[in-house]
PDB file of C-alpha atoms in Angstrom:
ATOM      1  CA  UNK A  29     -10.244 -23.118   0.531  1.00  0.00           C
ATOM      2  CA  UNK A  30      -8.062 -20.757   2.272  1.00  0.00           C
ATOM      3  CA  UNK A  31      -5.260 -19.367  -0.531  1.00  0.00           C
ATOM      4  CA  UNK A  32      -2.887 -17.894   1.466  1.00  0.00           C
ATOM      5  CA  UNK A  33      -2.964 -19.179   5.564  1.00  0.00           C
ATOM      6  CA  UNK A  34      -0.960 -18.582   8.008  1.00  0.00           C
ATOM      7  CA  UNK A  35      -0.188 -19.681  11.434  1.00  0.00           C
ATOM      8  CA  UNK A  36      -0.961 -18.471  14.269  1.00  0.00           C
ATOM      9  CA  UNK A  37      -3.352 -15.783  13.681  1.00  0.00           C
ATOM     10  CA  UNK A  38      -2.529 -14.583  17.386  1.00  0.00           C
ATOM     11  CA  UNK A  39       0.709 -15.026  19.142  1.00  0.00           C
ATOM     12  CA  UNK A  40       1.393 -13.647  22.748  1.00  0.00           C
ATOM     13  CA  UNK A  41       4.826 -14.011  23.928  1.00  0.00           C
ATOM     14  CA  UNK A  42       7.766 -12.366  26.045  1.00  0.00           C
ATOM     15  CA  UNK A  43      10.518 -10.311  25.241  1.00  0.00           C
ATOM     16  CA  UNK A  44      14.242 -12.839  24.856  1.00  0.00           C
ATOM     17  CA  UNK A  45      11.707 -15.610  23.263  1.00  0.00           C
ATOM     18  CA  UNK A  46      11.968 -17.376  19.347  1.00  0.00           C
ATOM     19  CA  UNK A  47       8.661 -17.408  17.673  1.00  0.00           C
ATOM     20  CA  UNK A  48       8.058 -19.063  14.218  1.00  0.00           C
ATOM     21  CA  UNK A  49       5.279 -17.547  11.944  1.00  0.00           C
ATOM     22  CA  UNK A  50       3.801 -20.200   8.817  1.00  0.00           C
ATOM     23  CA  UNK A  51       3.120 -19.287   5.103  1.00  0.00           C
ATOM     24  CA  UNK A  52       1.415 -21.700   2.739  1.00  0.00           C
ATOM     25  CA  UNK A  53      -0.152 -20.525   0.022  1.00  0.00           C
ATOM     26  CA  UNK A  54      -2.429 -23.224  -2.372  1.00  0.00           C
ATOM     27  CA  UNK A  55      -2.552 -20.717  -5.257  1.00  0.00           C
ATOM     28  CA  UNK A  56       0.305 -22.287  -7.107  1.00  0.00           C
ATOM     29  CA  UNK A  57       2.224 -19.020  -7.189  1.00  0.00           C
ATOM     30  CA  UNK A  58       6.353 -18.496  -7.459  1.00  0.00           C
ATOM     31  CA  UNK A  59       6.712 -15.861  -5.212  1.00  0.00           C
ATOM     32  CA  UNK A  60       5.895 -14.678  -1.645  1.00  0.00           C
ATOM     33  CA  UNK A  61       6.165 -11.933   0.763  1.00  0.00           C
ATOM     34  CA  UNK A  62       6.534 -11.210   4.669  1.00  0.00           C
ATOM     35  CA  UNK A  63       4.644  -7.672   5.370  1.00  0.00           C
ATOM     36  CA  UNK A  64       4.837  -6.048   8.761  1.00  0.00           C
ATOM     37  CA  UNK A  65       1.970  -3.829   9.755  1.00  0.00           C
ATOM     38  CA  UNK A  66       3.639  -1.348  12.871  1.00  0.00           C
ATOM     39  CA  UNK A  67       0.871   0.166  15.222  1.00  0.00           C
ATOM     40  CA  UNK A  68       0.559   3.170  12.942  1.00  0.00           C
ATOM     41  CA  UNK A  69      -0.955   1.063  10.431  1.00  0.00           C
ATOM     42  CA  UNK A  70       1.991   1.288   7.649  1.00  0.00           C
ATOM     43  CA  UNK A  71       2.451  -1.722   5.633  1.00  0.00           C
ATOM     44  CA  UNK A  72       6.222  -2.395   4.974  1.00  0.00           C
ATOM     45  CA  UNK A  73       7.886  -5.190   3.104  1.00  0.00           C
ATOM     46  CA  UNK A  74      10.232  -7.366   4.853  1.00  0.00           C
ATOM     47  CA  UNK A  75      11.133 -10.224   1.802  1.00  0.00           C
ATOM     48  CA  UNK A  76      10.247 -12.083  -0.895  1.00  0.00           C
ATOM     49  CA  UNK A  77      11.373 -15.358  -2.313  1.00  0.00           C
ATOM     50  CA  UNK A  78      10.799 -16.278  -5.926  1.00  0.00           C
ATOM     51  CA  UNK A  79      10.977 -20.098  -6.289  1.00  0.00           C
ATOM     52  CA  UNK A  80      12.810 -20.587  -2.896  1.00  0.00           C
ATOM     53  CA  UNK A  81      15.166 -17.964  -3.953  1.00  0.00           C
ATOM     54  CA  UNK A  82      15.047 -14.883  -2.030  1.00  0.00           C
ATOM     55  CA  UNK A  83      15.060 -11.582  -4.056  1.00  0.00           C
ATOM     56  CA  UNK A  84      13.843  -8.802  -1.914  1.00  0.00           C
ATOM     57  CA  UNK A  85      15.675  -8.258   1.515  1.00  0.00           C
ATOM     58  CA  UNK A  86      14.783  -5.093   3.443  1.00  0.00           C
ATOM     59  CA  UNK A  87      16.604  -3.277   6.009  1.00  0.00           C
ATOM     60  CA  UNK A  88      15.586  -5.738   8.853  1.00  0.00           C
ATOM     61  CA  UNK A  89      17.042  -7.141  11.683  1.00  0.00           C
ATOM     62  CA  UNK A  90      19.001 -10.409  11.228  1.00  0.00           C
ATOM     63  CA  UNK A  91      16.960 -11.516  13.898  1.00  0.00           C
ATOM     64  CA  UNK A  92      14.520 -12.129  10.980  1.00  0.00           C
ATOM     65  CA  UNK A  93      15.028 -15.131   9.141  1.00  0.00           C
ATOM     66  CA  UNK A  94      12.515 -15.813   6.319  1.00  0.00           C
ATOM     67  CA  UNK A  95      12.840 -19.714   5.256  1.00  0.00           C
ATOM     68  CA  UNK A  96      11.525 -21.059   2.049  1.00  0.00           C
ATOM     69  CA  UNK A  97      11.253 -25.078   2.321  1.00  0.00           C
ATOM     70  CA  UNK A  98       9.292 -25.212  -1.375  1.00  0.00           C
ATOM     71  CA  UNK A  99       7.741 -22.812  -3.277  1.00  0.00           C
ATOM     72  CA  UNK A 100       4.291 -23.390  -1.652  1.00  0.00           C
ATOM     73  CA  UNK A 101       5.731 -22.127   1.790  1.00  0.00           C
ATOM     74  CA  UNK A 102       7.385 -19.214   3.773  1.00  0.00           C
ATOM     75  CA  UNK A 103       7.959 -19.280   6.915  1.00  0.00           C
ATOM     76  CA  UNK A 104       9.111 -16.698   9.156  1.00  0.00           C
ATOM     77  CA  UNK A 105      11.590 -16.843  12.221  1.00  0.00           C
ATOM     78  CA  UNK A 106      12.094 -14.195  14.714  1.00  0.00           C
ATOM     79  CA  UNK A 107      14.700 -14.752  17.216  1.00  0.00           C
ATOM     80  CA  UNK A 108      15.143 -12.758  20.743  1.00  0.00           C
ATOM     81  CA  UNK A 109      12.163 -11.120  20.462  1.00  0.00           C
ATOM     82  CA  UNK A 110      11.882  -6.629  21.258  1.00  0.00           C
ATOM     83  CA  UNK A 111       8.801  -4.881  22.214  1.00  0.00           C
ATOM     84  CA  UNK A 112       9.030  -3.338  18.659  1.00  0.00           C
ATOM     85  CA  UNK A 113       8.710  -6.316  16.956  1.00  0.00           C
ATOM     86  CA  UNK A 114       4.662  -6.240  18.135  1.00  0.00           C
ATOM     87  CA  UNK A 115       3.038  -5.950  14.917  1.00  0.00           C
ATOM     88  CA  UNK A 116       0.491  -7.185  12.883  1.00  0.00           C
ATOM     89  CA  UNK A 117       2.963 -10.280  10.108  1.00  0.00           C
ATOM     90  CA  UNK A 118       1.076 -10.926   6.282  1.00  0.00           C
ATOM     91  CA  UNK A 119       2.143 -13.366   4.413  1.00  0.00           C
ATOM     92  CA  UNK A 120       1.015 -12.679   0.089  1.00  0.00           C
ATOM     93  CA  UNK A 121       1.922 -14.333  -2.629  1.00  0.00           C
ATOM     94  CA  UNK A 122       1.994 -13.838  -6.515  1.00  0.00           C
ATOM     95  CA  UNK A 123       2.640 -15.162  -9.820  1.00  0.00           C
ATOM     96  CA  UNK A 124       5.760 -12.984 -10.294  1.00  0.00           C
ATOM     97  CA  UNK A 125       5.439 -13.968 -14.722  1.00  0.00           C
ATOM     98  CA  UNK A 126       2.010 -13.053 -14.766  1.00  0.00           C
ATOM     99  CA  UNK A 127       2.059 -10.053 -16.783  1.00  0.00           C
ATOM    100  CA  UNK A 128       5.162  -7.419 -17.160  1.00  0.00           C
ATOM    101  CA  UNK A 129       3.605  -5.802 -13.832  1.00  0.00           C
ATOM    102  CA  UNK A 130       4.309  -8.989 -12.257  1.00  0.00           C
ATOM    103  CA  UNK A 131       0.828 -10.232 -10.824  1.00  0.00           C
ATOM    104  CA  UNK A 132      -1.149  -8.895  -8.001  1.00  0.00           C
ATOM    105  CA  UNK A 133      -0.173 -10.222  -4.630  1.00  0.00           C
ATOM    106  CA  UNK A 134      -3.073 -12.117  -2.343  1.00  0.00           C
ATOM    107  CA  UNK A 135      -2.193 -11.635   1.042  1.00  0.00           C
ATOM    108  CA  UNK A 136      -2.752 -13.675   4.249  1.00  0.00           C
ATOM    109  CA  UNK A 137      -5.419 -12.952   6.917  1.00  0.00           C
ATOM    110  CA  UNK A 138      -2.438 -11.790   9.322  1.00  0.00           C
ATOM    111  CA  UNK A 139      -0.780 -13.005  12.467  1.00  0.00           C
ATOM    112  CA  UNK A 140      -0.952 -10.516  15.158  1.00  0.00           C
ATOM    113  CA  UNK A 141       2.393 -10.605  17.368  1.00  0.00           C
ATOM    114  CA  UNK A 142       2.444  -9.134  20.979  1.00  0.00           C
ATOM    115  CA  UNK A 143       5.776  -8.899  22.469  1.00  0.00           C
ATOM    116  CA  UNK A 144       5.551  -8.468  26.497  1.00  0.00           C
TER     117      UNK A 144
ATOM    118  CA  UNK B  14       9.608   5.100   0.387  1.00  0.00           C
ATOM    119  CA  UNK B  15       5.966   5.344  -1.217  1.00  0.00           C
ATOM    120  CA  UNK B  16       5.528   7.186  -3.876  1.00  0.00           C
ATOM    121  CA  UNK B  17       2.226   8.105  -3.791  1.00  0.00           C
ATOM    122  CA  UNK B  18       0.454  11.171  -2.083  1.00  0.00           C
ATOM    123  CA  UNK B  19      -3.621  10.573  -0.995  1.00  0.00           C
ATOM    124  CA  UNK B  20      -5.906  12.381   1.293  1.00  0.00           C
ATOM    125  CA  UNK B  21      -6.257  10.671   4.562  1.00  0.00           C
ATOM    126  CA  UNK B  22      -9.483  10.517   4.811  1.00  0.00           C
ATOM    127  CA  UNK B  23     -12.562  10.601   2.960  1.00  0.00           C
ATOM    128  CA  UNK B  24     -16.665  10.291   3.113  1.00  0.00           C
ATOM    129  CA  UNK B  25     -19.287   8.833   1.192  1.00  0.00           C
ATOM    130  CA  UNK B  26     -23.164   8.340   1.063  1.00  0.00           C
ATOM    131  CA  UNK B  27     -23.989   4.930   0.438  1.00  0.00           C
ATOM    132  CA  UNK B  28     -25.090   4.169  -3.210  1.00  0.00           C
ATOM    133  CA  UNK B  29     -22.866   6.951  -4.735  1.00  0.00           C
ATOM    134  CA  UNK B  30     -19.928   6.957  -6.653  1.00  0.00           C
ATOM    135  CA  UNK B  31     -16.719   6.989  -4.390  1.00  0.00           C
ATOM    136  CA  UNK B  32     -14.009   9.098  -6.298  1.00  0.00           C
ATOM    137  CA  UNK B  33     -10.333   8.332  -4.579  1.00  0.00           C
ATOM    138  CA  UNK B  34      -7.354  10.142  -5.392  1.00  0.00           C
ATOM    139  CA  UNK B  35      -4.442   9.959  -6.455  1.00  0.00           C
ATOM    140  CA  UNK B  36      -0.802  11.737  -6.984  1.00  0.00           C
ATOM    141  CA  UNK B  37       2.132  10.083  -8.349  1.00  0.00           C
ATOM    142  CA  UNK B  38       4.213  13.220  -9.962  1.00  0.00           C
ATOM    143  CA  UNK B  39       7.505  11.141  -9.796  1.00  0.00           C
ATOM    144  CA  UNK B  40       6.187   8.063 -11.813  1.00  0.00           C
ATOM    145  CA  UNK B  41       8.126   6.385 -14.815  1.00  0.00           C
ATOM    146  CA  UNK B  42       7.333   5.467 -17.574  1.00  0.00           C
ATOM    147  CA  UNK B  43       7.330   1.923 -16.882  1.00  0.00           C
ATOM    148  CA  UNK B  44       5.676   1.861 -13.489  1.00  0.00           C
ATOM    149  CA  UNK B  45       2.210   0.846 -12.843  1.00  0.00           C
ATOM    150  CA  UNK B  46      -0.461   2.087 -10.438  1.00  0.00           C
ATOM    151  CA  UNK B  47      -1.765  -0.190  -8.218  1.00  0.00           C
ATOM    152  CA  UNK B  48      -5.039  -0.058  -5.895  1.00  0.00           C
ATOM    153  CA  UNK B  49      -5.386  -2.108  -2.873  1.00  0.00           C
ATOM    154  CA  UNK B  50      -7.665  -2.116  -0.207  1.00  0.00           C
ATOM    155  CA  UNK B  51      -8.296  -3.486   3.260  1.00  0.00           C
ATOM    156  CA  UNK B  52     -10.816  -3.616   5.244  1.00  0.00           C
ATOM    157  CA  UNK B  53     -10.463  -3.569   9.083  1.00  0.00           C
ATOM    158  CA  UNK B  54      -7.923  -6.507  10.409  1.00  0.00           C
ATOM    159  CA  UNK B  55      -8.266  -8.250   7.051  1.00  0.00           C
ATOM    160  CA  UNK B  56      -5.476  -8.484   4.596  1.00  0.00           C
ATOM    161  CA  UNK B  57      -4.945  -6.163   1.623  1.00  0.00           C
ATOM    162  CA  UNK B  58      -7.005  -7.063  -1.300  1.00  0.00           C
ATOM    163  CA  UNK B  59      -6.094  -6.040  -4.755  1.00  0.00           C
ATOM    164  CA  UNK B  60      -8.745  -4.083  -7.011  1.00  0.00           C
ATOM    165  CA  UNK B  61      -7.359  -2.831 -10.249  1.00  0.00           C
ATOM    166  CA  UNK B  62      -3.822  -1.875 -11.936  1.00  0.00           C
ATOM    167  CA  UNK B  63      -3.247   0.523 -15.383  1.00  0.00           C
ATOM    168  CA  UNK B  64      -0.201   1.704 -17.115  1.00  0.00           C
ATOM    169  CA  UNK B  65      -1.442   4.476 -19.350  1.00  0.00           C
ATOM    170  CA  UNK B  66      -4.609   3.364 -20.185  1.00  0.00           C
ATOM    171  CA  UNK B  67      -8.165   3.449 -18.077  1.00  0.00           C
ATOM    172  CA  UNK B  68      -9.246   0.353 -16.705  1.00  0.00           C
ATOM    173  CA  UNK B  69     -12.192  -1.195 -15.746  1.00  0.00           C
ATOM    174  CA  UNK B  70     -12.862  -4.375 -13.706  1.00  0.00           C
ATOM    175  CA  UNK B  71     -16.209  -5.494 -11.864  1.00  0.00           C
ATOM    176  CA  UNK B  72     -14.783  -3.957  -8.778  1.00  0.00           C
ATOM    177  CA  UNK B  73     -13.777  -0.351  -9.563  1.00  0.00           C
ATOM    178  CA  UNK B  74     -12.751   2.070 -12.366  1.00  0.00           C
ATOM    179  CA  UNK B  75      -9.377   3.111 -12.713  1.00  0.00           C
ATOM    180  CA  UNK B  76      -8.768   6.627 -14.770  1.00  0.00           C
ATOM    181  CA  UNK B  77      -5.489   8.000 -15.322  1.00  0.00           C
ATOM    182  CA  UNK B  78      -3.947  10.955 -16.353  1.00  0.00           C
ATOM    183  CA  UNK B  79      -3.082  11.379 -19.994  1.00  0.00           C
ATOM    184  CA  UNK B  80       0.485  12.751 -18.179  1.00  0.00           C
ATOM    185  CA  UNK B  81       0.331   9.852 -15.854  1.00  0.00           C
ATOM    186  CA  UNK B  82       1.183  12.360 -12.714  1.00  0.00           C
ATOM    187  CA  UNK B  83      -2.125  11.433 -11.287  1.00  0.00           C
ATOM    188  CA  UNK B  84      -5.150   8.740 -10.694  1.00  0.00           C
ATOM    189  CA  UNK B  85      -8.416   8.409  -9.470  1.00  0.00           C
ATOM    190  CA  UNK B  86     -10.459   5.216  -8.471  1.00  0.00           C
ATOM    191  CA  UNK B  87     -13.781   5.336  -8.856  1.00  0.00           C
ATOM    192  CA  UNK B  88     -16.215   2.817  -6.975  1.00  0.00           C
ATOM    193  CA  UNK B  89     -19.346   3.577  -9.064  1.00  0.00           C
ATOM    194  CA  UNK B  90     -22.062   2.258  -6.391  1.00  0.00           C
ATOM    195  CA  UNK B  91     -20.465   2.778  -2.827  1.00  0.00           C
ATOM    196  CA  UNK B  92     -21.715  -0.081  -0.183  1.00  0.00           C
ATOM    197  CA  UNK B  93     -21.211  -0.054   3.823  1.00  0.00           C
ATOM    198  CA  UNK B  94     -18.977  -2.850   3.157  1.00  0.00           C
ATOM    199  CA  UNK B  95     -16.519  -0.780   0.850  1.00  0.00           C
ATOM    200  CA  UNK B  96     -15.339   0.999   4.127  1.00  0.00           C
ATOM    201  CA  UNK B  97     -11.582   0.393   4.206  1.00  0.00           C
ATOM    202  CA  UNK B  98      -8.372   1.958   3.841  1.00  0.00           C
ATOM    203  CA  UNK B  99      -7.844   2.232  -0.308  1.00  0.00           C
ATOM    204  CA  UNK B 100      -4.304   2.343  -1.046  1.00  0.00           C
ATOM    205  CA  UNK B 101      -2.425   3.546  -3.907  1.00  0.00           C
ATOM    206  CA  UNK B 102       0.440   2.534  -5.469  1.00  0.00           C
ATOM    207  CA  UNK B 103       3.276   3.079  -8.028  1.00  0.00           C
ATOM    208  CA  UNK B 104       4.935  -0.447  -8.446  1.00  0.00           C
ATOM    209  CA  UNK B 105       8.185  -1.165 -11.208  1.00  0.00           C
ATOM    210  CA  UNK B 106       7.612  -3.759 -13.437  1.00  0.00           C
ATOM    211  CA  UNK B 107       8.520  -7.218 -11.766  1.00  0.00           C
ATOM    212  CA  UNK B 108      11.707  -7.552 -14.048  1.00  0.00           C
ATOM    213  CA  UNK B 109      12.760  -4.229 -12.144  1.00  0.00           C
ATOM    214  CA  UNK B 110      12.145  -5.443  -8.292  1.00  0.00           C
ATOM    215  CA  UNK B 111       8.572  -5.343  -8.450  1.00  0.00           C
ATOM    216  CA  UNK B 112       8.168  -4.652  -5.018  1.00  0.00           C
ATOM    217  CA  UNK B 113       4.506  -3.012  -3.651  1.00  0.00           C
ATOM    218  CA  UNK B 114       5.215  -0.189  -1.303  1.00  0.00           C
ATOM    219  CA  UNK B 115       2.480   0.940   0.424  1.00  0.00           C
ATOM    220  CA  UNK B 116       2.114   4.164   1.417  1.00  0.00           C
ATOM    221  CA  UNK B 117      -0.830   6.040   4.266  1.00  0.00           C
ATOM    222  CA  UNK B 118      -3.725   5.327   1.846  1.00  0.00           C
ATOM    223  CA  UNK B 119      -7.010   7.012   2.049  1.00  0.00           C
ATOM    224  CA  UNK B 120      -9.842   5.789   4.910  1.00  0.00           C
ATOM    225  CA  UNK B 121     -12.718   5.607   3.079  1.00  0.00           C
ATOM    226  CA  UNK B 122     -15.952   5.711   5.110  1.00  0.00           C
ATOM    227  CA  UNK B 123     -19.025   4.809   3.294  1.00  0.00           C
ATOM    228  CA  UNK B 124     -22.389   6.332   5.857  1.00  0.00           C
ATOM    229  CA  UNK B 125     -25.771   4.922   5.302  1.00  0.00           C
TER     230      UNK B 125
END
């Protein structure tokens, strides 16, 4: 069993288009995460939700929408799609009460976005 | 903005210890240091955390610095599959943001 998945691994689309990336996580956790991985390999946090509630919200585009339908799932919206917004999406989650440190994250395998 | 400064790269003979470094000068005294890892187009994978104390897991060794400025992460018996990018992190406790901020990391390439 797969703990966190997401969907698609691999998504090849033009620039103007709305893509939607999936998040479901079977690990029973509170809280989850949207990383972006740029070209140059840094890892950057995007948001978090913590029980549908979102509590992290980096400096990103509003063309970013991160929706939380239950606590199992984030999904991840990108509207009007740039060139720059090729980049490699994970998905983690963790059990934000787990400890003061607040729980390791697992992370997703990684959808791979190519803008054209 | 990562808090963290490693070396970018580093070698090791397979079947030796791997000794990663680790500075974190600015840390408080309520932040952890975290140690991920991933391996090429996989996802990060979590190996150990410490506050103050060493810590030891089946994966790795953790040793930190009675001062807490620095940390090293020791992979006692190096394997060609340990070849990855090891990152190190200082993370606030989760009732402070919590948030994992990951900074260049260290490429870690284990040779036969």
């Amino acid at each position: 069993d797969t703990a966190v998945s997401q969907t698609p691994k691999y998504l090849v689309t033009q620039m103007g288009n709305d893509k939607s990336i999936k998040c479901e996580q079977n690990l029973g956790h509170d809280t989850m995460y949207w990383y972006k991985q740029d070209s140059k390999k840094f890892l950057k946090i995007m948001f978090s939700y913590n029980n549908k509630e979102l509590i992290i919200n980096e400096t990103v585009p509003n063309r970013f929408s991160p929706k939380s339908p239950d606590k199992a799932h984030l999904n991840l919206h990108i509207n009007s799609l740039e060139l720059g917004d090729s980049a490699v999406y994970f998905c983690a989650s963790s059990q934000r009460t787990s400890g003061r440190a607040g729980g390791e994250l697992f992370f997703g395998e990684g959808s791979r976005l190519t803008v054209l | 903005d990562a808090k963290t400064t490693q070396p970018p790269s580093m070698d090791c003979a397979e079947g030796r210890a791997a000794n990663l470094p680790c500075n974190h000068s600015t840390i408080s005294g309520n932040e952890y240091v975290y140690w991920y890892r991933q391996i090429h187009s996989q996802g990060p994978q979590y190996i150990i955390h410490g506050l103050k104390n060493n810590e030891t897991n089946e994966m790795a060794s953790l040793i930190i610095t009675e001062d807490r400025k620095s940390s090293t992460l020791i992979l006692p018996h190096a394997t060609l599959r340990d070849t990855a990018v090891y990152y190190c992190i200082v993370r606030s406790p989760y009732n402070q943001g919590g948030k994992l901020i990951f900074g260049q990391g260290t490429e870690l390439s284990v040779k036969p």
